[in-house]
Short mmCIF file of C-alpha atoms in Angstrom, two decimals:
data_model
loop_
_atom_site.label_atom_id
_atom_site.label_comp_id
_atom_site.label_asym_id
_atom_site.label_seq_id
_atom_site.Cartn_x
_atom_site.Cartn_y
_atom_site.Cartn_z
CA UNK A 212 -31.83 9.81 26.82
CA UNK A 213 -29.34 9.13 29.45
CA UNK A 214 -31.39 7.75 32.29
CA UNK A 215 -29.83 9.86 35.81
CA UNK A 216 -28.52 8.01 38.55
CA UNK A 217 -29.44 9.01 42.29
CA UNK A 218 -27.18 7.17 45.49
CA UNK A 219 -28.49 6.87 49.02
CA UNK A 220 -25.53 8.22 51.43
CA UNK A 221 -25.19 8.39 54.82
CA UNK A 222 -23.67 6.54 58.22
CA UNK A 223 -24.40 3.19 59.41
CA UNK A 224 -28.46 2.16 60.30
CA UNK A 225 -30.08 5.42 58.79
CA UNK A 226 -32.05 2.70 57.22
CA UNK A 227 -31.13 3.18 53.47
CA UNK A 228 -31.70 -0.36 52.27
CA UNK A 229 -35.37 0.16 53.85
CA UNK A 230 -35.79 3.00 51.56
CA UNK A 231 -34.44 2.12 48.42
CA UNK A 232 -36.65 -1.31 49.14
CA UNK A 233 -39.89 0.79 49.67
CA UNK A 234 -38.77 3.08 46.66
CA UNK A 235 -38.03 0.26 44.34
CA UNK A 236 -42.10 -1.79 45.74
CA UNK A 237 -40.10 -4.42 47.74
CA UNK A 238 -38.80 -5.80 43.94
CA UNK A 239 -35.74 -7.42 44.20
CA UNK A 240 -33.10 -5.10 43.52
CA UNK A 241 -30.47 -5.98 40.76
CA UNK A 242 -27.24 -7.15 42.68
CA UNK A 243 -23.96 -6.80 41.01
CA UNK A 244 -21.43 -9.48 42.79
CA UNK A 245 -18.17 -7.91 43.03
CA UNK A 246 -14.43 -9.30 44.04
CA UNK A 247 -12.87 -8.67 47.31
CA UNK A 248 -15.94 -7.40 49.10
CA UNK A 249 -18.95 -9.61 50.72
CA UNK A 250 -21.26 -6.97 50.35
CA UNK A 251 -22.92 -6.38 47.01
CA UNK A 252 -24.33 -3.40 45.46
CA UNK A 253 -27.64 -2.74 44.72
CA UNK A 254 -29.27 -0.85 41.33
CA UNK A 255 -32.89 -0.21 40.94
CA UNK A 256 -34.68 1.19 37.60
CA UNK A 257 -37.40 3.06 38.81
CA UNK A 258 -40.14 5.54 38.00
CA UNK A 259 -41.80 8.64 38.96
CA UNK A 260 -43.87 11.37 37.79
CA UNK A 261 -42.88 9.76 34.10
CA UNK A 262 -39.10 10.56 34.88
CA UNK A 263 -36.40 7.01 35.27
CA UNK A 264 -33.98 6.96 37.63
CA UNK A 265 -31.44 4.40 38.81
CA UNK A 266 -31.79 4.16 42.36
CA UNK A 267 -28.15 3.28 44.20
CA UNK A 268 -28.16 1.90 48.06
CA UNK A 269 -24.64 1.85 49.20
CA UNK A 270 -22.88 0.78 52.30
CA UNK A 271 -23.09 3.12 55.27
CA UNK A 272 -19.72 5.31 55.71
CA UNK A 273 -17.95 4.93 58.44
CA UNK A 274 -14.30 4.96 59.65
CA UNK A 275 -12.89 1.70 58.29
CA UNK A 276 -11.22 -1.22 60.47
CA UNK A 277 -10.74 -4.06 58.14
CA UNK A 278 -9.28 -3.99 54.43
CA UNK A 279 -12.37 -5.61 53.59
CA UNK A 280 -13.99 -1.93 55.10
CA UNK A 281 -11.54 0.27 53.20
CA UNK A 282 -12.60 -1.23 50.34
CA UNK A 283 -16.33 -0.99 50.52
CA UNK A 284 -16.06 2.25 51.70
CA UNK A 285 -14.36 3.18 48.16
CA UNK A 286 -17.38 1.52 46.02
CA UNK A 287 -19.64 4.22 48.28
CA UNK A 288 -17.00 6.78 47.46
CA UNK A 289 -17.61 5.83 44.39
CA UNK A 290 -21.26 6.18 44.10
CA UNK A 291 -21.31 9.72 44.99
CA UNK A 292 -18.52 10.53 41.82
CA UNK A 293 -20.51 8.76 39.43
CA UNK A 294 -24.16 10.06 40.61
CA UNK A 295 -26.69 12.85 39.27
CA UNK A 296 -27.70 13.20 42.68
CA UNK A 297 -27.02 12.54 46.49
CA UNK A 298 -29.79 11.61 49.00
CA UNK A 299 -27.99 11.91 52.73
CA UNK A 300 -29.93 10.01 54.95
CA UNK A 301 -29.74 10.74 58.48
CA UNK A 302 -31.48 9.08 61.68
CA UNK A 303 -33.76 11.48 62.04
CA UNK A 304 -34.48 10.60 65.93
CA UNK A 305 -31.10 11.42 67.03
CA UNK A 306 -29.29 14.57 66.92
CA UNK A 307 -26.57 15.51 64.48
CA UNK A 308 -23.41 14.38 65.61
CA UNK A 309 -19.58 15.10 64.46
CA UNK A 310 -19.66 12.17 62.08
CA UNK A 311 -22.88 13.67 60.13
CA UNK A 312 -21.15 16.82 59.67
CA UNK A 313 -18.10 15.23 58.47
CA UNK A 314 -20.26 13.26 55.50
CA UNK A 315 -21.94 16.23 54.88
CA UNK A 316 -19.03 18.30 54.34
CA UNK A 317 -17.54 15.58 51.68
CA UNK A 318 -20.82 15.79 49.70
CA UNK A 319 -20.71 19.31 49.55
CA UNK A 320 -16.57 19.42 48.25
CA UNK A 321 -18.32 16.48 45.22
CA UNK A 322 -20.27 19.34 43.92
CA UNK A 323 -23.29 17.24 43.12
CA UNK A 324 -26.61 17.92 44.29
CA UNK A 325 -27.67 16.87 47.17
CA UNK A 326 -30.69 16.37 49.63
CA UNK A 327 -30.83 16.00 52.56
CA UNK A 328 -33.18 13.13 53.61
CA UNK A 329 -34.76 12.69 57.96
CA UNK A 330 -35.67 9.09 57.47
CA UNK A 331 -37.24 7.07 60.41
CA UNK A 332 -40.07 9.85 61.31
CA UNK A 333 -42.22 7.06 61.69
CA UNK A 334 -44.49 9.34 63.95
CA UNK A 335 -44.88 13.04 63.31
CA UNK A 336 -44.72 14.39 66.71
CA UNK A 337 -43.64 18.45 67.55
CA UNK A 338 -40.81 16.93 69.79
CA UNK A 339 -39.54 14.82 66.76
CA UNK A 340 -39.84 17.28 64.12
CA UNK A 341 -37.99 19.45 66.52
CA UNK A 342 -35.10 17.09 66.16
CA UNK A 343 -34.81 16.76 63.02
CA UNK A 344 -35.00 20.04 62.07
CA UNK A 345 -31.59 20.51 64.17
CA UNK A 346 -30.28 18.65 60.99
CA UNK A 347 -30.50 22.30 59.32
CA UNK A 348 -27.34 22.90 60.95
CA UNK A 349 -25.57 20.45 58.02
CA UNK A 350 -25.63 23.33 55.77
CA UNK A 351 -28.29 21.43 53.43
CA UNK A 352 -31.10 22.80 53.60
CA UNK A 353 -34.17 21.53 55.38
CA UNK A 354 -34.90 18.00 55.58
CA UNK A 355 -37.84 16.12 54.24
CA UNK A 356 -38.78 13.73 56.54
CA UNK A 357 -40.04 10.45 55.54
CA UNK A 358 -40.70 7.17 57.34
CA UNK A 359 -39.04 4.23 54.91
CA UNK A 360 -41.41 1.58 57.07
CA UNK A 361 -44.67 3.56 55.99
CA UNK A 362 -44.12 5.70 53.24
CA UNK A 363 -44.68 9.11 54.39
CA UNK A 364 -43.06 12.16 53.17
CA UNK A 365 -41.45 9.70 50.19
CA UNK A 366 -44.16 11.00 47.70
CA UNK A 367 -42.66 14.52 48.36
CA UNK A 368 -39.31 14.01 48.41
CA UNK A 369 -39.63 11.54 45.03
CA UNK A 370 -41.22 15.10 43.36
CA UNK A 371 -38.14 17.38 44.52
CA UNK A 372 -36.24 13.90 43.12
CA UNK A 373 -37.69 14.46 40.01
CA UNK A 374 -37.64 18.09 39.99
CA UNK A 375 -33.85 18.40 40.05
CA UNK A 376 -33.06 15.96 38.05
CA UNK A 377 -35.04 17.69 34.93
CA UNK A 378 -33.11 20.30 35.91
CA UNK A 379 -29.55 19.57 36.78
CA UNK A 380 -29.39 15.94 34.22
CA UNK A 381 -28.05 16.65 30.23
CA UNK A 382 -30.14 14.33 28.18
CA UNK A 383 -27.82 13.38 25.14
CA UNK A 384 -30.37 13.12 22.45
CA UNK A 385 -29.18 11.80 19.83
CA UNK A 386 -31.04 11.39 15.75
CA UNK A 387 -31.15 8.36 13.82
CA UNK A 388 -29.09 10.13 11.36
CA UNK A 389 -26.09 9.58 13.66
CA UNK A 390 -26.56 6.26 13.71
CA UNK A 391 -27.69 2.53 15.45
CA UNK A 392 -26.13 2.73 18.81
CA UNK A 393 -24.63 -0.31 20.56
CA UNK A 394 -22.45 -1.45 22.82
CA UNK A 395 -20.76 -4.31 24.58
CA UNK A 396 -21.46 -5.09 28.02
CA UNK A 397 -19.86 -7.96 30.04
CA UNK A 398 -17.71 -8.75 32.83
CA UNK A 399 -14.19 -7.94 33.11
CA UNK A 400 -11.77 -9.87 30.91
CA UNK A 401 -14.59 -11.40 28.23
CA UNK A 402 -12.92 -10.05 25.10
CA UNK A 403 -14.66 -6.68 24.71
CA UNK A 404 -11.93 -4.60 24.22
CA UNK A 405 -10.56 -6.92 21.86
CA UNK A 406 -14.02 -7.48 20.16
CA UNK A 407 -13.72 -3.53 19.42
CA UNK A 408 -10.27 -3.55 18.16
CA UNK A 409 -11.04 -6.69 15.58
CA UNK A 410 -14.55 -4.51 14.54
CA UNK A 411 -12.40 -1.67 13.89
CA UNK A 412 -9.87 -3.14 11.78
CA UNK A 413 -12.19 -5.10 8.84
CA UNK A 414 -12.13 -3.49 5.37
CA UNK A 415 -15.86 -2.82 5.26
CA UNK A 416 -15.86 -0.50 8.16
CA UNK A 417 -15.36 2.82 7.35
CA UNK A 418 -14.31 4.71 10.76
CA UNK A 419 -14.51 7.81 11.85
CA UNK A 420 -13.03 9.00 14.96
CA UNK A 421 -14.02 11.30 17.50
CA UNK A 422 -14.71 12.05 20.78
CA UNK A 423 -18.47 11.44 21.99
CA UNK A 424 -20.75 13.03 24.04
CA UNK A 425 -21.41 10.58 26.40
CA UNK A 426 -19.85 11.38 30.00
CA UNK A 427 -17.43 8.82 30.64
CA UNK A 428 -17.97 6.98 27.38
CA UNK A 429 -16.14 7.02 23.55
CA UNK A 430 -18.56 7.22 21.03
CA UNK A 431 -17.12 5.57 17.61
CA UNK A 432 -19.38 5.96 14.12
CA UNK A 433 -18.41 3.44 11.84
CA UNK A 434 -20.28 2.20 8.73
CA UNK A 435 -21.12 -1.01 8.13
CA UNK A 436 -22.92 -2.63 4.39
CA UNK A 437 -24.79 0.65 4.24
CA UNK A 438 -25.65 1.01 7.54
CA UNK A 439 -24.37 4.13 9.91
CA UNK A 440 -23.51 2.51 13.58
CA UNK A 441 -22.44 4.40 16.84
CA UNK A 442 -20.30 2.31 19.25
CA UNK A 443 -19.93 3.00 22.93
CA UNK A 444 -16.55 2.06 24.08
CA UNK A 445 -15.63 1.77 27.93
CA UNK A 446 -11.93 0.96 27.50
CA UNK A 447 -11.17 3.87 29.46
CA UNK A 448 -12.19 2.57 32.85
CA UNK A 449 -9.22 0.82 33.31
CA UNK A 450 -7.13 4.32 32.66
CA UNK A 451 -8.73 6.02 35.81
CA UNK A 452 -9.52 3.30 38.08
CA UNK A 453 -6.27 0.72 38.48
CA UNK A 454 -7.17 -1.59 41.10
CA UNK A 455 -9.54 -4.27 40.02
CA UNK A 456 -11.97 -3.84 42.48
CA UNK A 457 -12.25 0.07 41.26
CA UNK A 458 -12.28 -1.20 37.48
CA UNK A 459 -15.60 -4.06 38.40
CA UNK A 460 -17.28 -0.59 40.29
CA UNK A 461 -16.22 1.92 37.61
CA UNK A 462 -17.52 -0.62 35.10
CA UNK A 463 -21.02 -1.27 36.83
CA UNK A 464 -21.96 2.44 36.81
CA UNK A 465 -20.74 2.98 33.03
CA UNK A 466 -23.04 -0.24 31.89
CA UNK A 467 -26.02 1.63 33.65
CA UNK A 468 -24.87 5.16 31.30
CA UNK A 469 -24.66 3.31 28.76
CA UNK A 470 -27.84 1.11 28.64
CA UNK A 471 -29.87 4.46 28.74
CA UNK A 472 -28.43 5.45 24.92
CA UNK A 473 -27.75 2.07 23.31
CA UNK A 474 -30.13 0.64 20.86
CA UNK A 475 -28.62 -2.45 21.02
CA UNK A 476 -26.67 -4.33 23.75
CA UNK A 477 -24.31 -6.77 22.61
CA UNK A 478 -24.07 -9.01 25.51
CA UNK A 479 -20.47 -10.94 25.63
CA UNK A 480 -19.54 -14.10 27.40
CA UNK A 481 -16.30 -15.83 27.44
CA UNK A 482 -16.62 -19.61 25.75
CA UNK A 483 -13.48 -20.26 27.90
CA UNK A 484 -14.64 -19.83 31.20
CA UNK A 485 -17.83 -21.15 33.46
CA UNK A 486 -21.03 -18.98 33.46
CA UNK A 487 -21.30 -17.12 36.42
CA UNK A 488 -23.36 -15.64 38.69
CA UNK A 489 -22.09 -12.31 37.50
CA UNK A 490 -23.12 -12.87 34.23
CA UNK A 491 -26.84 -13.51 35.14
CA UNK A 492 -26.67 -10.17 37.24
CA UNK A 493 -25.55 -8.29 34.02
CA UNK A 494 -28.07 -9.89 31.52
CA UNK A 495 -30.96 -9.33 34.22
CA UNK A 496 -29.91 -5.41 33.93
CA UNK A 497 -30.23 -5.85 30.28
CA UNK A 498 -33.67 -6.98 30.73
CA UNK A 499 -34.69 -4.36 33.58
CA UNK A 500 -33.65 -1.42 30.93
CA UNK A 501 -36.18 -3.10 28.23
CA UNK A 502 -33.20 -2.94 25.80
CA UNK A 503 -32.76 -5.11 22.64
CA UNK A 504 -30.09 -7.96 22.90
CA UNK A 505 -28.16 -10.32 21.24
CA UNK A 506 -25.63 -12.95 23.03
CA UNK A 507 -22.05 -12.66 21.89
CA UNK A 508 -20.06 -16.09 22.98
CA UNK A 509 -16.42 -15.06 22.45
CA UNK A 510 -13.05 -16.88 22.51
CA UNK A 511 -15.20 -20.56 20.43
CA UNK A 512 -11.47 -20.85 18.84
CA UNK A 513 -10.55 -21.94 22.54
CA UNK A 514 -13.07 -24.62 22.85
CA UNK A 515 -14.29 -27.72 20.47
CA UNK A 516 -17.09 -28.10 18.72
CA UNK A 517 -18.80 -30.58 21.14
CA UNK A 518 -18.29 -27.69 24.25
CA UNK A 519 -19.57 -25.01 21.78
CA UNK A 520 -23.10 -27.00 21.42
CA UNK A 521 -22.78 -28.02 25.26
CA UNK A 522 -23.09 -23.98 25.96
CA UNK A 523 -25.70 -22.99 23.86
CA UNK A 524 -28.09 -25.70 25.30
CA UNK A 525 -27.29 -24.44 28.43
CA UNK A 526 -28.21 -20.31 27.96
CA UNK A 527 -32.22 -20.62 27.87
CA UNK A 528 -32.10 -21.88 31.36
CA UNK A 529 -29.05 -19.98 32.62
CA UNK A 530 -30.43 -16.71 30.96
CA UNK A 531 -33.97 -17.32 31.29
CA UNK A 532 -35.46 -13.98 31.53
CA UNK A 533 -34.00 -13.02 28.01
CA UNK A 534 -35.09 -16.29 26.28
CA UNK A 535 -35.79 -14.39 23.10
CA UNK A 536 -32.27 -12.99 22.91
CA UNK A 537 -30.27 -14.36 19.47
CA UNK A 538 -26.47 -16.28 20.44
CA UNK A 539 -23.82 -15.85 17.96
CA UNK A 540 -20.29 -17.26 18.28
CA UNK A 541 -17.25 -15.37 17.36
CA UNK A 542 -13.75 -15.07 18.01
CA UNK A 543 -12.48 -11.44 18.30
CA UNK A 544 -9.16 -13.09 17.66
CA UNK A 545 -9.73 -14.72 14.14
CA UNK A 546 -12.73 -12.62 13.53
CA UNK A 547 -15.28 -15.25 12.96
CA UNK A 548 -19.00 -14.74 12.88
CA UNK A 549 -17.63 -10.72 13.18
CA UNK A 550 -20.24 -9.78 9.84
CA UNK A 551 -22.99 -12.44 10.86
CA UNK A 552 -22.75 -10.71 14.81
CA UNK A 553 -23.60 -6.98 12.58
CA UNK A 554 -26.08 -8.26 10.44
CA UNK A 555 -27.92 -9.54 13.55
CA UNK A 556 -27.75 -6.03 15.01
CA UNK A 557 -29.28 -4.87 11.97
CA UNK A 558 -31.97 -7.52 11.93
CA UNK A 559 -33.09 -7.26 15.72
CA UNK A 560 -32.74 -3.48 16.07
CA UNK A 561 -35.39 -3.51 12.94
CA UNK A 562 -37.82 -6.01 15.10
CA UNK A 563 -37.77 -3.21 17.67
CA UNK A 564 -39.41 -0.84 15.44
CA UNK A 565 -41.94 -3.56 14.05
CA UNK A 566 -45.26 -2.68 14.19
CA UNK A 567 -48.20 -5.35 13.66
CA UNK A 568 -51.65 -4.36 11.80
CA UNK A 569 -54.79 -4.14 13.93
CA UNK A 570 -56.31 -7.05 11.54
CA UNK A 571 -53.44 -8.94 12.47
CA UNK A 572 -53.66 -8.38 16.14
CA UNK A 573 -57.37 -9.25 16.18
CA UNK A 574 -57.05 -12.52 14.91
CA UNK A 575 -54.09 -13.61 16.90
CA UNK A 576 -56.75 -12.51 20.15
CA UNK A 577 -59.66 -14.65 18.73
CA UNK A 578 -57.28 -17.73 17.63
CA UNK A 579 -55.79 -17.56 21.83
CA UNK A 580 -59.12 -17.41 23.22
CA UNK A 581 -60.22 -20.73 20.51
CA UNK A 582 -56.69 -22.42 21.62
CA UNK A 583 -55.89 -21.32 24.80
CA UNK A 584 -58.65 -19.48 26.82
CA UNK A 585 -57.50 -18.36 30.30
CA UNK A 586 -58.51 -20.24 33.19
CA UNK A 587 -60.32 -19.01 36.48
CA UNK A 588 -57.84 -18.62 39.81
CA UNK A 589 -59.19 -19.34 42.96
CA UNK A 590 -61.02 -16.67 44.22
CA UNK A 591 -61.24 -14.85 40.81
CA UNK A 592 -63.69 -14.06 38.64
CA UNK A 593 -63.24 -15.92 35.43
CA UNK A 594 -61.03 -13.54 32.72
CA UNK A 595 -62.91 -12.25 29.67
CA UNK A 596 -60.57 -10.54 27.06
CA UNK A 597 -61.40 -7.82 24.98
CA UNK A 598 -58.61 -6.23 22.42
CA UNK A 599 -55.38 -6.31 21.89
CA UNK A 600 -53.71 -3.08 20.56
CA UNK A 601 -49.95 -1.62 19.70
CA UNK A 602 -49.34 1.16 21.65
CA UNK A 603 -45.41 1.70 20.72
CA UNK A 604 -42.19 0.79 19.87
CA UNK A 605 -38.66 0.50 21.41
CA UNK A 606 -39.34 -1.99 22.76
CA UNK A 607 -42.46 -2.89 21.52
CA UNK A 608 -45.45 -2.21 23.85
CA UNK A 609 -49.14 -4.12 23.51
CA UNK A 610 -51.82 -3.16 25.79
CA UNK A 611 -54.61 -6.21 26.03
CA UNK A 612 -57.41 -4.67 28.08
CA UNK A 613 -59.21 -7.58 30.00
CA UNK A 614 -62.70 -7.76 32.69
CA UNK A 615 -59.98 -8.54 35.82
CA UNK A 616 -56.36 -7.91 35.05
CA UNK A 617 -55.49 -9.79 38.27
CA UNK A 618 -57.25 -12.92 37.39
CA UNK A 619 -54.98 -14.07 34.75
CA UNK A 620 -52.59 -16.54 36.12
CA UNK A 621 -48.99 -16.08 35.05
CA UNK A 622 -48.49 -19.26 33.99
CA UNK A 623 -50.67 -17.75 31.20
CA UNK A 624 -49.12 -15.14 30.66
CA UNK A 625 -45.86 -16.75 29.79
CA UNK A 626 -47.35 -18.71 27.36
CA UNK A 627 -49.47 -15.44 25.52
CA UNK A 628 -46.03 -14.15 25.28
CA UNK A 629 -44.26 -16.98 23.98
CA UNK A 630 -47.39 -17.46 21.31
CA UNK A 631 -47.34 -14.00 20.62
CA UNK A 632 -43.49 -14.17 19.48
CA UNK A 633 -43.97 -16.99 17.58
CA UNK A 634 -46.51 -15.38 15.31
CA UNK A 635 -44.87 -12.05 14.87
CA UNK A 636 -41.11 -12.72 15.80
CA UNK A 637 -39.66 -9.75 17.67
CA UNK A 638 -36.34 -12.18 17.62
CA UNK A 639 -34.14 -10.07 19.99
CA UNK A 640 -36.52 -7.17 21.15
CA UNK A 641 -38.26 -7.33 24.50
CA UNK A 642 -42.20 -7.17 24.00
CA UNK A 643 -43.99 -5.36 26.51
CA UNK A 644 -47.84 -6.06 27.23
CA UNK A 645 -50.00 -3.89 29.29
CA UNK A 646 -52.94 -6.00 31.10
CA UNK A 647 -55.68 -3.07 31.34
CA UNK A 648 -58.69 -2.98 33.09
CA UNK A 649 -61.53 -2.05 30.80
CA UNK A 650 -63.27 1.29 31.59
#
């Protein structure tokens, strides 16, 4: 399913970033460091009524002064092409002014759909509901008002957020039959494109081409020992937007389209050059979708043996949120490690669909509580667990229901996790596990 994408717009201290913090529970917000601007952009995955949605803040438009302006006034620009749907955020204790009506105007020429959003009604009083309904005048519709410092009115509008979306967003469903869908995600200039073009040229692959269904996306079936793959290309960025600032944007939206149909993210690095900051932003995405992953370190025919060894002791810490994610080295250019990289696809997309016998699960439980019972927090009563059960996969999902979900410490946590993978594997898959309350 192709998860929809919803950007905040509007002018200068309507108080977006408050409401895509109090939208998103105050989590931190996945930033996405990009050249030539000192503002980042923020994504949230989030969640309502059983519906995801990427949530985008943007920068607040305004007239620019600076080339540093003009050009974070094109990454909002932006935002609005590549979006499902447009919030417009207006101060709703001041009157409409000529600038509103101009922003309103250029949401209307994008064709999207948009609503139209009072925010700071912090107090609902006749004389401020009054002035905010002069916002009518946009040629919007009415405005829900919402306060982004308490939370009212942000119930409603997430329903009518909801609401459109089942009805205005194509879901791309697509059946196993057509294949295990991955794709390459990385910064610019890591060797994807080149990756691709190596893939597509060994003697094993059969290819097929044709266009895919995706919206900005090339979908390319290929076969590989037996098994039917679908690969998301993005080399077309670079065709519509030329500057590199554009491309890094452009490029940042499409990871987001794509994460929502991929089975598999192949996430590549360049051996060559430092890990960055930019890199961590991209594999934390990975992990926010709850996709499965395997490390690609490209270019190891530019670097010796010694540096290749020096980089892989170095990912569990840099990466340490997908810890359980499999490294492979390969060169796109000599097309080393091309058939190992598949196989691994193969091997980790099957871990996703794993599912562990109730027998099994049972005695795992009773050997943690023998080995490592959880201890009693401060203030907490101590934590008695109960069962342990499977509740899905992709990704696979555990629910253990316990006395006091809160009292478990997550220190302990991390290690029932990493003892859980170490009995059952799930090499590459992100495990999911439910604390319930018991009823």
């Amino acid at each position: 399913m192709n998860t929809p994408i919803v950007a905040i717009i509007g002018l200068p201290n309507t108080g977006k970033s408050t409401f895509f913090n109090k939208v998103l529970g105050m989590r931190k917000a996945l930033t996405y460091p990009e050249a030539g601007t000192t503002r980042d952009r923020h994504f949230g995955l989030t969640s309502w009524n059983g519906m995801d949605f990427y949530l985008v803040d943007t920068a607040g438009l305004a007239a620019p002064k600076s080339d540093l302006e003009q050009n974070i006034q094109k990454q909002t620009l932006l935002a609005i092409d590549q979006a499902d749907l447009i919030l417009l955020m207006v101060d709703g204790k001041t009157p409409p002014g000529s600038r509103d009506f101009a922003v309103a105007q250029k949401l209307t020429q994008s064709k999207k759909p948009v609503i139209l959003v009072a925010n700071k009604i912090d107090s609902r009083t006749t004389k401020v509901e009054s002035l905010a309904s002069e916002y009518v005048k946009l040629g919007l519709g009415k405005p829900f008002l919402v306060s982004s410092v308490n939370g009212t009115g942000i119930g409603d509008l997430l329903d009518e957020i909801v609401r459109i979306l089942k009805l205005s967003t194509i879901n791309y469903q697509l059946s196993p039959e057509q294949g295990l869908r991955i794709a390459f995600i990385g910064k610019p200039n890591v060797g994807k494109s080149s990756l691709i073009n190596a893939l597509l040229k060994q003697e094993r692959l059969l290819v097929h081409h044709e266009a895919g269904t995706t919206r900005s996306a090339v979908d390319i079936p290929f076969d590989f020992d037996n098994q039917k793959f679908l690969l998301y290309d993005t080399a077309g960025i670079k065709k519509k937007w030329k500057q590199d600032a554009d491309v890094a944007a452009a490029a940042a939206f499409q990871s987001l389209r794509i994460l929502s149909l991929t089975d598999v993210v192949l996430f590549v690095l360049d051996s060559s050059t430092a890990l960055a900051v930019q890199d961590q932003a991209i594999a934390a995405q990975i992990v926010e979708a709850n996709k499965s992953l395997v490390v690609v370190i490209n270019k190891v025919d530019l670097i010796s043996k010694p540096e290749q060894d020096k980089l892989l002791n170095m990912l569990p810490d840099y990466f340490s949120k997908a810890w359980w994610a499999p490294v492979v080295l390969i060169s796109a250019k000599t097309g080393m490690n091309l058939e190992v990289m598949l196989k691994l696809v193969i091997q980790v997309h099957e871990q996703s669909q794993k599912q562990i016998p109730q027998e099994a699960l049972d005695g795992f439980l009773e050997k943690i509580l023998d080995q490592h019972m959880p201890g009693k927090m401060e203030d907490q009563r101590a934590p008695k667990l109960y069962n342990l059960k499977q509740i899905g996969v992709k990704p696979p999902t555990f629910k253990l229901t316990v006395n006091f979900p809160a009292a478990l410490a997550a220190a302990w946590k991390k290690l029932f996790e990493k003892q859980f993978r170490l009995k059952f594997g799930f090499e590459g898959t992100p495990v999911i596990i439910n604390y319930a309350k018991r009823q």
